[in-house]
């Protein structure tokens, strides 16, 4: 599990905090997402949790390891996929993975199997420098699984990927989570957060504004709406009505009785709309 | 095992990169220059141009004297071509001089002007006394000019007798001396090993920073010092390879190769640790260039003292390349001075270890930098 209490971080140690009084807990087997716009402090928090940034203030426990007591052992339990691909461009895909396999003290996954999992089968002996951006990202993603991590940190796991690759990555994350892997991801993509996360934290200007499950957030903040398209005097009319307000309910009934309905959909508020409603800020 | 894996990975990366071959290519070029172009000892023969403005019988006396010192006892008629003008001359070659006896005063002045060499006209004045006219270049020292002024106060015989009466004895016998070519090898070793190592390891670090792989390494259980040491290992290999590539063909069996290996390893460890420390303060090679260039210039200073012993201020001895040069010279002489080389090697190992330890601390803290 991950436990964070009153976490602060300032890059210049000048009292201007990029992460301010952040506290949360992630249970074992949970998928937890940090949702926020660029520069909100998502990656800073992630880098502290993975030890890439020093812990300045606050208490952080990751997988039973207190980050105040530095121990490299903890990395045997951790996997980290970076937003920017960072593989050795002069090594082949297999050489990249084979090298990282040797750095862990725990059993590791076979390089071929990992490359197959991320759709890079047949590219084992191609230098990473010759890969496209998406292929490099998949190799970086594959590397993060090499030690079968219990805690998996994913920084913007699908950013910049084409939809089919992003879908594959999401499937792999879901599959690993089913196997019991705890996932901590950062994203500014509401669909990813909605689809993958058991809970999300909205983070803006280094502060957590809200933590809850996407379902609860929609129930709490989303309006229950129905979108109807119907024919009137030969024209298609489109309107959105509340399923809660009495006058809208009456209007909907009238449309159904007197008009030819073309389409009718219930409409939930998206996480992005809720994010804007709660924080007053967009996700870009 | 992790260190070995990192080292093998670094060797692969280096062998597929640019800098690895720069050092080896430099070594091959240096070797070719030393084997094909640099003589064992540089020519110390001075060239002089003289015209005897006097009757032939008198000038013959001078020429007879010169001929006694000529290596083959014969004067050779030659044509000296300068700026497409040919001048007739007789060439006398002694152990330390090439004397061209020209046929006119104008030719002497022409040669002094075009060849930028000292020339002289020897003539008889109205009292049949010998006079000397020297044509100098203007850069000669006052000491030299004063010497010319008093040189002819006494007769040659008196001066020669005075010189022969001086008793000159060396303080030590059997002193081993490197030839002029061999004497340049310590500089080659310092430059191609130590200084290139300093620059190249910094370049390796900046390449890793650019690719972001240093962050990926940081989230593995392997300690940062192993990452750094694997890079130092590559520098040691290239230093040893490039150094031996030059030294073995040029020096043959003369050096103490075991001591040379020890000194190469310790000095390369020192300089690569220094390179690591410098690189830890900068984000890319452009930012670090000024500092690296400054350090390299500082390190080159003792080379000047090495070749110009008259300029050897005490502060130069504090610059690490000073003992490096002396150590390599001792090893190349093959004089079995184990204690001296071991002391220098121990010093570089100790200072290198301190620099490496500081670098390790800095890289732990600045992985994202």
CSV table of C-alpha atoms in Angstrom, one decimal, chain A residues 47 50 52-53 72 75-76 80 82 85-92 95 99-100 102-105 127 143, chain B residues 2 5-6 9-10 12-13 16-17 207-208 211-213 215-223 227 367-368:
chain,number,residue,atom,x,y,z
A,47,UNK,CA,8.8,11.3,-8.5
A,50,UNK,CA,9.5,6.5,-6.6
A,52,UNK,CA,13.6,10.1,-8.0
A,53,UNK,CA,13.1,13.3,-5.9
A,72,UNK,CA,17.3,0.4,-2.7
A,75,UNK,CA,12.8,-1.0,-6.0
A,76,UNK,CA,12.5,-4.8,-6.4
A,80,UNK,CA,7.9,2.8,-13.1
A,82,UNK,CA,7.9,7.3,-17.6
A,85,UNK,CA,10.4,7.3,-23.3
A,86,UNK,CA,13.9,6.7,-21.9
A,87,UNK,CA,15.6,3.7,-23.4
A,88,UNK,CA,19.1,3.2,-24.7
A,89,UNK,CA,18.8,4.1,-28.4
A,90,UNK,CA,22.0,2.3,-29.3
A,91,UNK,CA,20.8,-1.0,-27.7
A,92,UNK,CA,18.3,-3.3,-29.3
A,95,UNK,CA,19.3,-5.7,-25.1
A,99,UNK,CA,20.2,-5.2,-19.2
A,100,UNK,CA,17.5,-4.1,-16.8
A,102,UNK,CA,20.1,-8.1,-14.4
A,103,UNK,CA,19.7,-5.1,-12.1
A,104,UNK,CA,16.9,-6.6,-9.9
A,105,UNK,CA,17.3,-9.1,-7.1
A,127,UNK,CA,17.9,-0.8,-32.1
A,143,UNK,CA,10.5,-2.4,-19.0
B,2,UNK,CA,25.2,-5.9,-11.5
B,5,UNK,CA,26.3,-6.2,-16.4
B,6,UNK,CA,26.5,-2.4,-16.3
B,9,UNK,CA,26.3,-2.6,-21.3
B,10,UNK,CA,28.5,0.5,-21.2
B,12,UNK,CA,28.4,-2.0,-26.0
B,13,UNK,CA,27.1,1.5,-25.9
B,16,UNK,CA,28.4,1.8,-31.0
B,17,UNK,CA,29.1,5.4,-30.3
B,207,UNK,CA,24.3,11.5,-23.5
B,208,UNK,CA,22.5,9.5,-20.8
B,211,UNK,CA,18.1,10.0,-23.3
B,212,UNK,CA,16.7,10.0,-19.7
B,213,UNK,CA,18.1,6.5,-19.0
B,215,UNK,CA,16.3,8.0,-14.3
B,216,UNK,CA,15.3,4.5,-15.4
B,217,UNK,CA,18.4,3.2,-13.7
B,218,UNK,CA,17.5,5.2,-10.5
B,219,UNK,CA,14.3,3.1,-10.0
B,220,UNK,CA,16.2,-0.2,-9.9
B,221,UNK,CA,17.8,-1.7,-6.8
B,222,UNK,CA,21.3,-1.1,-8.2
B,223,UNK,CA,23.3,1.6,-6.5
B,227,UNK,CA,26.3,3.1,-12.7
B,367,UNK,CA,19.2,12.5,-10.9
B,368,UNK,CA,16.5,14.6,-12.4
